[in-house]
């Protein structure tokens, strides 16, 4: 059966009701995955430098906790400036998220996520749309200026669920489990591809992404000079700067291939 290759720049941005459903689906998947962990799994190292599986969940809890309580995020950024002066505001803040719950066992963190995540999603929905579009993330995190859209709207529709999703992938990598994928995973990966397309300056290239989260996309507007074939989740790992579990297969123009290997997207 012939496959259809779509221009990646025409991928619709996830917004509104669709964004809410994707966030809720990922929250269910994340909670389900963490609930399957053994006592030993919580101590396993992850691809995130210095973080165990338990630490990673503490970070995720902190992300959702701060949405209805923005003053907590402000406090953590200020504390990080004192306690982690060698890190940027965002990375330092993430470390404080973990330190705030350093004594909380993993199973209790699952309960904390189940408590705070729905509150966080409700807080995002209750914020008036003009305010979501106007409020700049870079007021707290200068790193946000590198985003395609430095706004609370982008955080709620795209970035929050992307971060949660990638840490679920990290969890599978740490424990050896394969992530369970469905339609919402495809939506998340498509937004990663859209962000790649919006910043793409290399020769036109085709992406043949396999698996339930995959699809066929064109970067650029001309006929593709190269084709990359990979598992969709593996390509997301690559774009985030993480090690891949499988091969990225490249054919065609070396310049386009090099651009694909150098490409990164913010997670």
mmCIF file with all atom_site columns, C-alpha atoms in Angstrom, residues 43-240:
data_model
loop_
_atom_site.group_PDB
_atom_site.id
_atom_site.type_symbol
_atom_site.label_atom_id
_atom_site.label_alt_id
_atom_site.label_comp_id
_atom_site.label_asym_id
_atom_site.label_entity_id
_atom_site.label_seq_id
_atom_site.pdbx_PDB_ins_code
_atom_site.Cartn_x
_atom_site.Cartn_y
_atom_site.Cartn_z
_atom_site.occupancy
_atom_site.B_iso_or_equiv
_atom_site.pdbx_formal_charge
_atom_site.auth_seq_id
_atom_site.auth_comp_id
_atom_site.auth_asym_id
_atom_site.auth_atom_id
_atom_site.pdbx_PDB_model_num
ATOM 1   C CA . UNK A 1 43  ? 16.784 2.922  42.279 1.00 0.00 ? 43  UNK A CA 1
ATOM 2   C CA . UNK A 1 44  ? 17.735 2.347  38.657 1.00 0.00 ? 44  UNK A CA 1
ATOM 3   C CA . UNK A 1 45  ? 19.732 5.094  36.916 1.00 0.00 ? 45  UNK A CA 1
ATOM 4   C CA . UNK A 1 46  ? 18.149 6.911  33.991 1.00 0.00 ? 46  UNK A CA 1
ATOM 5   C CA . UNK A 1 47  ? 19.541 8.661  30.941 1.00 0.00 ? 47  UNK A CA 1
ATOM 6   C CA . UNK A 1 48  ? 19.005 11.971 32.791 1.00 0.00 ? 48  UNK A CA 1
ATOM 7   C CA . UNK A 1 49  ? 22.380 12.720 34.396 1.00 0.00 ? 49  UNK A CA 1
ATOM 8   C CA . UNK A 1 50  ? 22.418 11.795 38.067 1.00 0.00 ? 50  UNK A CA 1
ATOM 9   C CA . UNK A 1 51  ? 18.722 10.938 38.229 1.00 0.00 ? 51  UNK A CA 1
ATOM 10  C CA . UNK A 1 52  ? 17.259 7.655  39.355 1.00 0.00 ? 52  UNK A CA 1
ATOM 11  C CA . UNK A 1 53  ? 13.782 6.526  38.343 1.00 0.00 ? 53  UNK A CA 1
ATOM 12  C CA . UNK A 1 54  ? 12.528 7.912  41.665 1.00 0.00 ? 54  UNK A CA 1
ATOM 13  C CA . UNK A 1 55  ? 14.183 11.281 40.992 1.00 0.00 ? 55  UNK A CA 1
ATOM 14  C CA . UNK A 1 56  ? 12.612 11.473 37.556 1.00 0.00 ? 56  UNK A CA 1
ATOM 15  C CA . UNK A 1 57  ? 9.136  11.018 38.989 1.00 0.00 ? 57  UNK A CA 1
ATOM 16  C CA . UNK A 1 58  ? 9.845  13.626 41.685 1.00 0.00 ? 58  UNK A CA 1
ATOM 17  C CA . UNK A 1 59  ? 10.664 16.067 38.869 1.00 0.00 ? 59  UNK A CA 1
ATOM 18  C CA . UNK A 1 60  ? 7.440  15.219 37.030 1.00 0.00 ? 60  UNK A CA 1
ATOM 19  C CA . UNK A 1 61  ? 5.402  15.726 40.201 1.00 0.00 ? 61  UNK A CA 1
ATOM 20  C CA . UNK A 1 62  ? 7.070  19.105 40.626 1.00 0.00 ? 62  UNK A CA 1
ATOM 21  C CA . UNK A 1 63  ? 6.180  20.144 37.082 1.00 0.00 ? 63  UNK A CA 1
ATOM 22  C CA . UNK A 1 64  ? 2.471  19.601 37.651 1.00 0.00 ? 64  UNK A CA 1
ATOM 23  C CA . UNK A 1 65  ? 2.531  20.947 41.214 1.00 0.00 ? 65  UNK A CA 1
ATOM 24  C CA . UNK A 1 66  ? 3.771  24.323 39.982 1.00 0.00 ? 66  UNK A CA 1
ATOM 25  C CA . UNK A 1 67  ? 0.941  24.918 37.497 1.00 0.00 ? 67  UNK A CA 1
ATOM 26  C CA . UNK A 1 68  ? -1.723 25.787 40.096 1.00 0.00 ? 68  UNK A CA 1
ATOM 27  C CA . UNK A 1 69  ? 1.008  27.104 42.465 1.00 0.00 ? 69  UNK A CA 1
ATOM 28  C CA . UNK A 1 70  ? 3.347  29.269 40.345 1.00 0.00 ? 70  UNK A CA 1
ATOM 29  C CA . UNK A 1 71  ? 4.918  30.749 43.456 1.00 0.00 ? 71  UNK A CA 1
ATOM 30  C CA . UNK A 1 72  ? 6.476  27.328 44.087 1.00 0.00 ? 72  UNK A CA 1
ATOM 31  C CA . UNK A 1 73  ? 8.290  27.565 40.744 1.00 0.00 ? 73  UNK A CA 1
ATOM 32  C CA . UNK A 1 74  ? 9.520  31.073 41.625 1.00 0.00 ? 74  UNK A CA 1
ATOM 33  C CA . UNK A 1 75  ? 10.828 29.846 44.972 1.00 0.00 ? 75  UNK A CA 1
ATOM 34  C CA . UNK A 1 76  ? 12.628 26.943 43.323 1.00 0.00 ? 76  UNK A CA 1
ATOM 35  C CA . UNK A 1 77  ? 14.302 29.147 40.721 1.00 0.00 ? 77  UNK A CA 1
ATOM 36  C CA . UNK A 1 78  ? 15.519 31.511 43.444 1.00 0.00 ? 78  UNK A CA 1
ATOM 37  C CA . UNK A 1 79  ? 16.708 28.642 45.615 1.00 0.00 ? 79  UNK A CA 1
ATOM 38  C CA . UNK A 1 80  ? 18.521 27.065 42.671 1.00 0.00 ? 80  UNK A CA 1
ATOM 39  C CA . UNK A 1 81  ? 20.427 30.299 42.056 1.00 0.00 ? 81  UNK A CA 1
ATOM 40  C CA . UNK A 1 82  ? 21.906 29.895 45.545 1.00 0.00 ? 82  UNK A CA 1
ATOM 41  C CA . UNK A 1 83  ? 22.334 26.131 45.743 1.00 0.00 ? 83  UNK A CA 1
ATOM 42  C CA . UNK A 1 84  ? 23.138 25.288 42.110 1.00 0.00 ? 84  UNK A CA 1
ATOM 43  C CA . UNK A 1 85  ? 25.026 28.330 40.783 1.00 0.00 ? 85  UNK A CA 1
ATOM 44  C CA . UNK A 1 86  ? 26.743 26.237 38.118 1.00 0.00 ? 86  UNK A CA 1
ATOM 45  C CA . UNK A 1 87  ? 23.448 25.311 36.456 1.00 0.00 ? 87  UNK A CA 1
ATOM 46  C CA . UNK A 1 88  ? 21.089 27.373 34.347 1.00 0.00 ? 88  UNK A CA 1
ATOM 47  C CA . UNK A 1 89  ? 17.783 28.491 35.893 1.00 0.00 ? 89  UNK A CA 1
ATOM 48  C CA . UNK A 1 90  ? 15.784 25.627 34.393 1.00 0.00 ? 90  UNK A CA 1
ATOM 49  C CA . UNK A 1 91  ? 18.200 22.816 35.233 1.00 0.00 ? 91  UNK A CA 1
ATOM 50  C CA . UNK A 1 92  ? 18.805 24.195 38.714 1.00 0.00 ? 92  UNK A CA 1
ATOM 51  C CA . UNK A 1 93  ? 15.079 24.485 39.300 1.00 0.00 ? 93  UNK A CA 1
ATOM 52  C CA . UNK A 1 94  ? 14.652 20.847 38.221 1.00 0.00 ? 94  UNK A CA 1
ATOM 53  C CA . UNK A 1 95  ? 17.216 19.754 40.798 1.00 0.00 ? 95  UNK A CA 1
ATOM 54  C CA . UNK A 1 96  ? 15.349 21.625 43.530 1.00 0.00 ? 96  UNK A CA 1
ATOM 55  C CA . UNK A 1 97  ? 12.144 19.850 42.488 1.00 0.00 ? 97  UNK A CA 1
ATOM 56  C CA . UNK A 1 98  ? 13.882 16.569 43.277 1.00 0.00 ? 98  UNK A CA 1
ATOM 57  C CA . UNK A 1 99  ? 15.465 17.826 46.501 1.00 0.00 ? 99  UNK A CA 1
ATOM 58  C CA . UNK A 1 100 ? 12.087 19.004 47.789 1.00 0.00 ? 100 UNK A CA 1
ATOM 59  C CA . UNK A 1 101 ? 10.922 15.377 47.769 1.00 0.00 ? 101 UNK A CA 1
ATOM 60  C CA . UNK A 1 102 ? 14.197 13.588 48.468 1.00 0.00 ? 102 UNK A CA 1
ATOM 61  C CA . UNK A 1 103 ? 12.689 11.684 51.405 1.00 0.00 ? 103 UNK A CA 1
ATOM 62  C CA . UNK A 1 104 ? 9.485  10.637 49.634 1.00 0.00 ? 104 UNK A CA 1
ATOM 63  C CA . UNK A 1 105 ? 9.429  6.954  48.561 1.00 0.00 ? 105 UNK A CA 1
ATOM 64  C CA . UNK A 1 106 ? 8.622  6.149  44.965 1.00 0.00 ? 106 UNK A CA 1
ATOM 65  C CA . UNK A 1 107 ? 5.173  4.648  45.573 1.00 0.00 ? 107 UNK A CA 1
ATOM 66  C CA . UNK A 1 108 ? 4.138  7.794  47.460 1.00 0.00 ? 108 UNK A CA 1
ATOM 67  C CA . UNK A 1 109 ? 5.294  9.917  44.529 1.00 0.00 ? 109 UNK A CA 1
ATOM 68  C CA . UNK A 1 110 ? 2.791  8.069  42.345 1.00 0.00 ? 110 UNK A CA 1
ATOM 69  C CA . UNK A 1 111 ? 0.063  9.279  44.680 1.00 0.00 ? 111 UNK A CA 1
ATOM 70  C CA . UNK A 1 112 ? 1.462  12.804 44.530 1.00 0.00 ? 112 UNK A CA 1
ATOM 71  C CA . UNK A 1 113 ? 1.383  12.759 40.736 1.00 0.00 ? 113 UNK A CA 1
ATOM 72  C CA . UNK A 1 114 ? -2.182 11.441 40.736 1.00 0.00 ? 114 UNK A CA 1
ATOM 73  C CA . UNK A 1 115 ? -3.066 14.334 43.060 1.00 0.00 ? 115 UNK A CA 1
ATOM 74  C CA . UNK A 1 116 ? -1.226 17.246 41.437 1.00 0.00 ? 116 UNK A CA 1
ATOM 75  C CA . UNK A 1 117 ? -1.425 16.406 37.738 1.00 0.00 ? 117 UNK A CA 1
ATOM 76  C CA . UNK A 1 118 ? -5.212 16.794 37.397 1.00 0.00 ? 118 UNK A CA 1
ATOM 77  C CA . UNK A 1 119 ? -4.977 20.053 39.366 1.00 0.00 ? 119 UNK A CA 1
ATOM 78  C CA . UNK A 1 120 ? -2.281 21.265 36.992 1.00 0.00 ? 120 UNK A CA 1
ATOM 79  C CA . UNK A 1 121 ? -4.307 20.465 33.900 1.00 0.00 ? 121 UNK A CA 1
ATOM 80  C CA . UNK A 1 122 ? -7.353 22.220 35.375 1.00 0.00 ? 122 UNK A CA 1
ATOM 81  C CA . UNK A 1 123 ? -5.228 25.283 36.172 1.00 0.00 ? 123 UNK A CA 1
ATOM 82  C CA . UNK A 1 124 ? -4.089 25.453 32.557 1.00 0.00 ? 124 UNK A CA 1
ATOM 83  C CA . UNK A 1 125 ? -7.658 25.233 31.276 1.00 0.00 ? 125 UNK A CA 1
ATOM 84  C CA . UNK A 1 126 ? -8.865 27.933 33.642 1.00 0.00 ? 126 UNK A CA 1
ATOM 85  C CA . UNK A 1 127 ? -6.246 30.439 32.554 1.00 0.00 ? 127 UNK A CA 1
ATOM 86  C CA . UNK A 1 128 ? -7.854 32.746 29.960 1.00 0.00 ? 128 UNK A CA 1
ATOM 87  C CA . UNK A 1 129 ? -6.573 32.076 26.451 1.00 0.00 ? 129 UNK A CA 1
ATOM 88  C CA . UNK A 1 130 ? -5.201 35.634 25.969 1.00 0.00 ? 130 UNK A CA 1
ATOM 89  C CA . UNK A 1 131 ? -3.211 35.275 29.193 1.00 0.00 ? 131 UNK A CA 1
ATOM 90  C CA . UNK A 1 132 ? -1.856 31.857 28.170 1.00 0.00 ? 132 UNK A CA 1
ATOM 91  C CA . UNK A 1 133 ? -0.637 33.343 24.904 1.00 0.00 ? 133 UNK A CA 1
ATOM 92  C CA . UNK A 1 134 ? 0.798  36.462 26.543 1.00 0.00 ? 134 UNK A CA 1
ATOM 93  C CA . UNK A 1 135 ? 2.611  35.072 29.599 1.00 0.00 ? 135 UNK A CA 1
ATOM 94  C CA . UNK A 1 136 ? 6.250  34.344 28.732 1.00 0.00 ? 136 UNK A CA 1
ATOM 95  C CA . UNK A 1 137 ? 7.995  31.292 30.170 1.00 0.00 ? 137 UNK A CA 1
ATOM 96  C CA . UNK A 1 138 ? 11.309 33.124 29.805 1.00 0.00 ? 138 UNK A CA 1
ATOM 97  C CA . UNK A 1 139 ? 10.329 35.420 32.677 1.00 0.00 ? 139 UNK A CA 1
ATOM 98  C CA . UNK A 1 140 ? 11.452 32.523 34.898 1.00 0.00 ? 140 UNK A CA 1
ATOM 99  C CA . UNK A 1 141 ? 13.499 30.418 32.508 1.00 0.00 ? 141 UNK A CA 1
ATOM 100 C CA . UNK A 1 142 ? 15.608 32.342 29.960 1.00 0.00 ? 142 UNK A CA 1
ATOM 101 C CA . UNK A 1 143 ? 16.143 29.013 28.170 1.00 0.00 ? 143 UNK A CA 1
ATOM 102 C CA . UNK A 1 144 ? 12.540 29.255 26.960 1.00 0.00 ? 144 UNK A CA 1
ATOM 103 C CA . UNK A 1 145 ? 13.547 31.875 24.397 1.00 0.00 ? 145 UNK A CA 1
ATOM 104 C CA . UNK A 1 146 ? 14.768 28.959 22.272 1.00 0.00 ? 146 UNK A CA 1
ATOM 105 C CA . UNK A 1 147 ? 11.237 27.538 22.025 1.00 0.00 ? 147 UNK A CA 1
ATOM 106 C CA . UNK A 1 148 ? 9.103  27.943 18.910 1.00 0.00 ? 148 UNK A CA 1
ATOM 107 C CA . UNK A 1 149 ? 6.593  29.749 21.144 1.00 0.00 ? 149 UNK A CA 1
ATOM 108 C CA . UNK A 1 150 ? 7.740  31.223 24.451 1.00 0.00 ? 150 UNK A CA 1
ATOM 109 C CA . UNK A 1 151 ? 4.322  31.112 26.102 1.00 0.00 ? 151 UNK A CA 1
ATOM 110 C CA . UNK A 1 152 ? 2.190  29.321 28.673 1.00 0.00 ? 152 UNK A CA 1
ATOM 111 C CA . UNK A 1 153 ? -0.042 28.300 25.779 1.00 0.00 ? 153 UNK A CA 1
ATOM 112 C CA . UNK A 1 154 ? 2.786  26.311 24.189 1.00 0.00 ? 154 UNK A CA 1
ATOM 113 C CA . UNK A 1 155 ? 3.693  24.817 27.563 1.00 0.00 ? 155 UNK A CA 1
ATOM 114 C CA . UNK A 1 156 ? 0.160  23.582 28.195 1.00 0.00 ? 156 UNK A CA 1
ATOM 115 C CA . UNK A 1 157 ? -0.569 22.371 24.677 1.00 0.00 ? 157 UNK A CA 1
ATOM 116 C CA . UNK A 1 158 ? 2.774  20.877 23.667 1.00 0.00 ? 158 UNK A CA 1
ATOM 117 C CA . UNK A 1 159 ? 5.764  21.031 25.987 1.00 0.00 ? 159 UNK A CA 1
ATOM 118 C CA . UNK A 1 160 ? 4.355  19.709 29.261 1.00 0.00 ? 160 UNK A CA 1
ATOM 119 C CA . UNK A 1 161 ? 3.034  16.508 27.717 1.00 0.00 ? 161 UNK A CA 1
ATOM 120 C CA . UNK A 1 162 ? 6.219  16.114 25.659 1.00 0.00 ? 162 UNK A CA 1
ATOM 121 C CA . UNK A 1 163 ? 8.344  16.242 28.821 1.00 0.00 ? 163 UNK A CA 1
ATOM 122 C CA . UNK A 1 164 ? 6.069  13.786 30.621 1.00 0.00 ? 164 UNK A CA 1
ATOM 123 C CA . UNK A 1 165 ? 6.042  11.456 27.608 1.00 0.00 ? 165 UNK A CA 1
ATOM 124 C CA . UNK A 1 166 ? 9.814  11.478 27.164 1.00 0.00 ? 166 UNK A CA 1
ATOM 125 C CA . UNK A 1 167 ? 10.323 10.635 30.816 1.00 0.00 ? 167 UNK A CA 1
ATOM 126 C CA . UNK A 1 168 ? 7.969  7.676  30.356 1.00 0.00 ? 168 UNK A CA 1
ATOM 127 C CA . UNK A 1 169 ? 10.264 6.620  27.505 1.00 0.00 ? 169 UNK A CA 1
ATOM 128 C CA . UNK A 1 170 ? 13.243 7.151  29.838 1.00 0.00 ? 170 UNK A CA 1
ATOM 129 C CA . UNK A 1 171 ? 11.532 4.925  32.385 1.00 0.00 ? 171 UNK A CA 1
ATOM 130 C CA . UNK A 1 172 ? 11.227 2.136  29.836 1.00 0.00 ? 172 UNK A CA 1
ATOM 131 C CA . UNK A 1 173 ? 14.875 2.552  28.900 1.00 0.00 ? 173 UNK A CA 1
ATOM 132 C CA . UNK A 1 174 ? 15.892 2.305  32.559 1.00 0.00 ? 174 UNK A CA 1
ATOM 133 C CA . UNK A 1 175 ? 13.838 -0.819 33.268 1.00 0.00 ? 175 UNK A CA 1
ATOM 134 C CA . UNK A 1 176 ? 14.059 -2.516 29.869 1.00 0.00 ? 176 UNK A CA 1
ATOM 135 C CA . UNK A 1 177 ? 10.315 -2.255 29.250 1.00 0.00 ? 177 UNK A CA 1
ATOM 136 C CA . UNK A 1 178 ? 8.849  -1.148 25.935 1.00 0.00 ? 178 UNK A CA 1
ATOM 137 C CA . UNK A 1 179 ? 6.490  1.835  26.157 1.00 0.00 ? 179 UNK A CA 1
ATOM 138 C CA . UNK A 1 180 ? 2.860  1.125  25.330 1.00 0.00 ? 180 UNK A CA 1
ATOM 139 C CA . UNK A 1 181 ? 1.907  3.376  22.410 1.00 0.00 ? 181 UNK A CA 1
ATOM 140 C CA . UNK A 1 182 ? -1.382 4.536  20.925 1.00 0.00 ? 182 UNK A CA 1
ATOM 141 C CA . UNK A 1 183 ? -2.821 7.484  19.007 1.00 0.00 ? 183 UNK A CA 1
ATOM 142 C CA . UNK A 1 184 ? -1.877 10.098 21.574 1.00 0.00 ? 184 UNK A CA 1
ATOM 143 C CA . UNK A 1 185 ? 1.786  9.104  21.234 1.00 0.00 ? 185 UNK A CA 1
ATOM 144 C CA . UNK A 1 186 ? 1.559  9.789  17.502 1.00 0.00 ? 186 UNK A CA 1
ATOM 145 C CA . UNK A 1 187 ? 0.195  13.257 18.278 1.00 0.00 ? 187 UNK A CA 1
ATOM 146 C CA . UNK A 1 188 ? 3.111  13.981 20.604 1.00 0.00 ? 188 UNK A CA 1
ATOM 147 C CA . UNK A 1 189 ? 5.694  12.822 18.060 1.00 0.00 ? 189 UNK A CA 1
ATOM 148 C CA . UNK A 1 190 ? 4.008  14.834 15.298 1.00 0.00 ? 190 UNK A CA 1
ATOM 149 C CA . UNK A 1 191 ? 4.454  18.000 17.372 1.00 0.00 ? 191 UNK A CA 1
ATOM 150 C CA . UNK A 1 192 ? 8.148  17.172 17.759 1.00 0.00 ? 192 UNK A CA 1
ATOM 151 C CA . UNK A 1 193 ? 8.387  16.847 13.970 1.00 0.00 ? 193 UNK A CA 1
ATOM 152 C CA . UNK A 1 194 ? 6.527  20.148 13.518 1.00 0.00 ? 194 UNK A CA 1
ATOM 153 C CA . UNK A 1 195 ? 9.006  21.947 15.767 1.00 0.00 ? 195 UNK A CA 1
ATOM 154 C CA . UNK A 1 196 ? 11.863 20.385 13.820 1.00 0.00 ? 196 UNK A CA 1
ATOM 155 C CA . UNK A 1 197 ? 10.307 21.549 10.552 1.00 0.00 ? 197 UNK A CA 1
ATOM 156 C CA . UNK A 1 198 ? 9.828  25.111 11.816 1.00 0.00 ? 198 UNK A CA 1
ATOM 157 C CA . UNK A 1 199 ? 13.558 25.414 12.543 1.00 0.00 ? 199 UNK A CA 1
ATOM 158 C CA . UNK A 1 200 ? 14.811 23.320 9.624  1.00 0.00 ? 200 UNK A CA 1
ATOM 159 C CA . UNK A 1 201 ? 17.394 25.053 7.389  1.00 0.00 ? 201 UNK A CA 1
ATOM 160 C CA . UNK A 1 202 ? 19.011 22.004 5.785  1.00 0.00 ? 202 UNK A CA 1
ATOM 161 C CA . UNK A 1 203 ? 18.259 20.412 2.419  1.00 0.00 ? 203 UNK A CA 1
ATOM 162 C CA . UNK A 1 204 ? 14.803 18.910 2.029  1.00 0.00 ? 204 UNK A CA 1
ATOM 163 C CA . UNK A 1 205 ? 14.598 15.478 3.627  1.00 0.00 ? 205 UNK A CA 1
ATOM 164 C CA . UNK A 1 206 ? 12.012 12.754 4.065  1.00 0.00 ? 206 UNK A CA 1
ATOM 165 C CA . UNK A 1 207 ? 11.262 11.188 7.441  1.00 0.00 ? 207 UNK A CA 1
ATOM 166 C CA . UNK A 1 208 ? 9.957  7.620  7.428  1.00 0.00 ? 208 UNK A CA 1
ATOM 167 C CA . UNK A 1 209 ? 9.105  7.047  11.080 1.00 0.00 ? 209 UNK A CA 1
ATOM 168 C CA . UNK A 1 210 ? 7.951  3.559  11.966 1.00 0.00 ? 210 UNK A CA 1
ATOM 169 C CA . UNK A 1 211 ? 5.751  2.199  14.717 1.00 0.00 ? 211 UNK A CA 1
ATOM 170 C CA . UNK A 1 212 ? 2.435  3.245  16.258 1.00 0.00 ? 212 UNK A CA 1
ATOM 171 C CA . UNK A 1 213 ? 3.733  6.789  16.851 1.00 0.00 ? 213 UNK A CA 1
ATOM 172 C CA . UNK A 1 214 ? 5.180  7.155  13.359 1.00 0.00 ? 214 UNK A CA 1
ATOM 173 C CA . UNK A 1 215 ? 4.338  8.788  10.069 1.00 0.00 ? 215 UNK A CA 1
ATOM 174 C CA . UNK A 1 216 ? 5.834  10.036 6.806  1.00 0.00 ? 216 UNK A CA 1
ATOM 175 C CA . UNK A 1 217 ? 6.932  13.668 6.664  1.00 0.00 ? 217 UNK A CA 1
ATOM 176 C CA . UNK A 1 218 ? 8.844  16.057 4.427  1.00 0.00 ? 218 UNK A CA 1
ATOM 177 C CA . UNK A 1 219 ? 11.229 18.629 5.884  1.00 0.00 ? 219 UNK A CA 1
ATOM 178 C CA . UNK A 1 220 ? 11.610 21.538 3.476  1.00 0.00 ? 220 UNK A CA 1
ATOM 179 C CA . UNK A 1 221 ? 9.665  22.310 0.307  1.00 0.00 ? 221 UNK A CA 1
ATOM 180 C CA . UNK A 1 222 ? 11.735 20.721 -2.459 1.00 0.00 ? 222 UNK A CA 1
ATOM 181 C CA . UNK A 1 223 ? 12.072 17.098 -3.492 1.00 0.00 ? 223 UNK A CA 1
ATOM 182 C CA . UNK A 1 224 ? 13.837 15.234 -0.667 1.00 0.00 ? 224 UNK A CA 1
ATOM 183 C CA . UNK A 1 225 ? 17.594 14.991 -1.002 1.00 0.00 ? 225 UNK A CA 1
ATOM 184 C CA . UNK A 1 226 ? 17.798 12.315 1.697  1.00 0.00 ? 226 UNK A CA 1
ATOM 185 C CA . UNK A 1 227 ? 15.594 9.913  3.614  1.00 0.00 ? 227 UNK A CA 1
ATOM 186 C CA . UNK A 1 228 ? 15.815 8.969  7.273  1.00 0.00 ? 228 UNK A CA 1
ATOM 187 C CA . UNK A 1 229 ? 14.151 5.753  8.423  1.00 0.00 ? 229 UNK A CA 1
ATOM 188 C CA . UNK A 1 230 ? 13.814 5.039  12.121 1.00 0.00 ? 230 UNK A CA 1
ATOM 189 C CA . UNK A 1 231 ? 11.433 4.014  14.835 1.00 0.00 ? 231 UNK A CA 1
ATOM 190 C CA . UNK A 1 232 ? 9.442  7.116  15.775 1.00 0.00 ? 232 UNK A CA 1
ATOM 191 C CA . UNK A 1 233 ? 10.304 6.909  19.474 1.00 0.00 ? 233 UNK A CA 1
ATOM 192 C CA . UNK A 1 234 ? 13.966 6.411  18.634 1.00 0.00 ? 234 UNK A CA 1
ATOM 193 C CA . UNK A 1 235 ? 13.917 9.508  16.433 1.00 0.00 ? 235 UNK A CA 1
ATOM 194 C CA . UNK A 1 236 ? 12.449 11.467 19.339 1.00 0.00 ? 236 UNK A CA 1
ATOM 195 C CA . UNK A 1 237 ? 15.227 10.143 21.578 1.00 0.00 ? 237 UNK A CA 1
ATOM 196 C CA . UNK A 1 238 ? 17.746 11.346 18.993 1.00 0.00 ? 238 UNK A CA 1
ATOM 197 C CA . UNK A 1 239 ? 16.225 14.825 18.671 1.00 0.00 ? 239 UNK A CA 1
ATOM 198 C CA . UNK A 1 240 ? 16.283 15.209 22.464 1.00 0.00 ? 240 UNK A CA 1
#
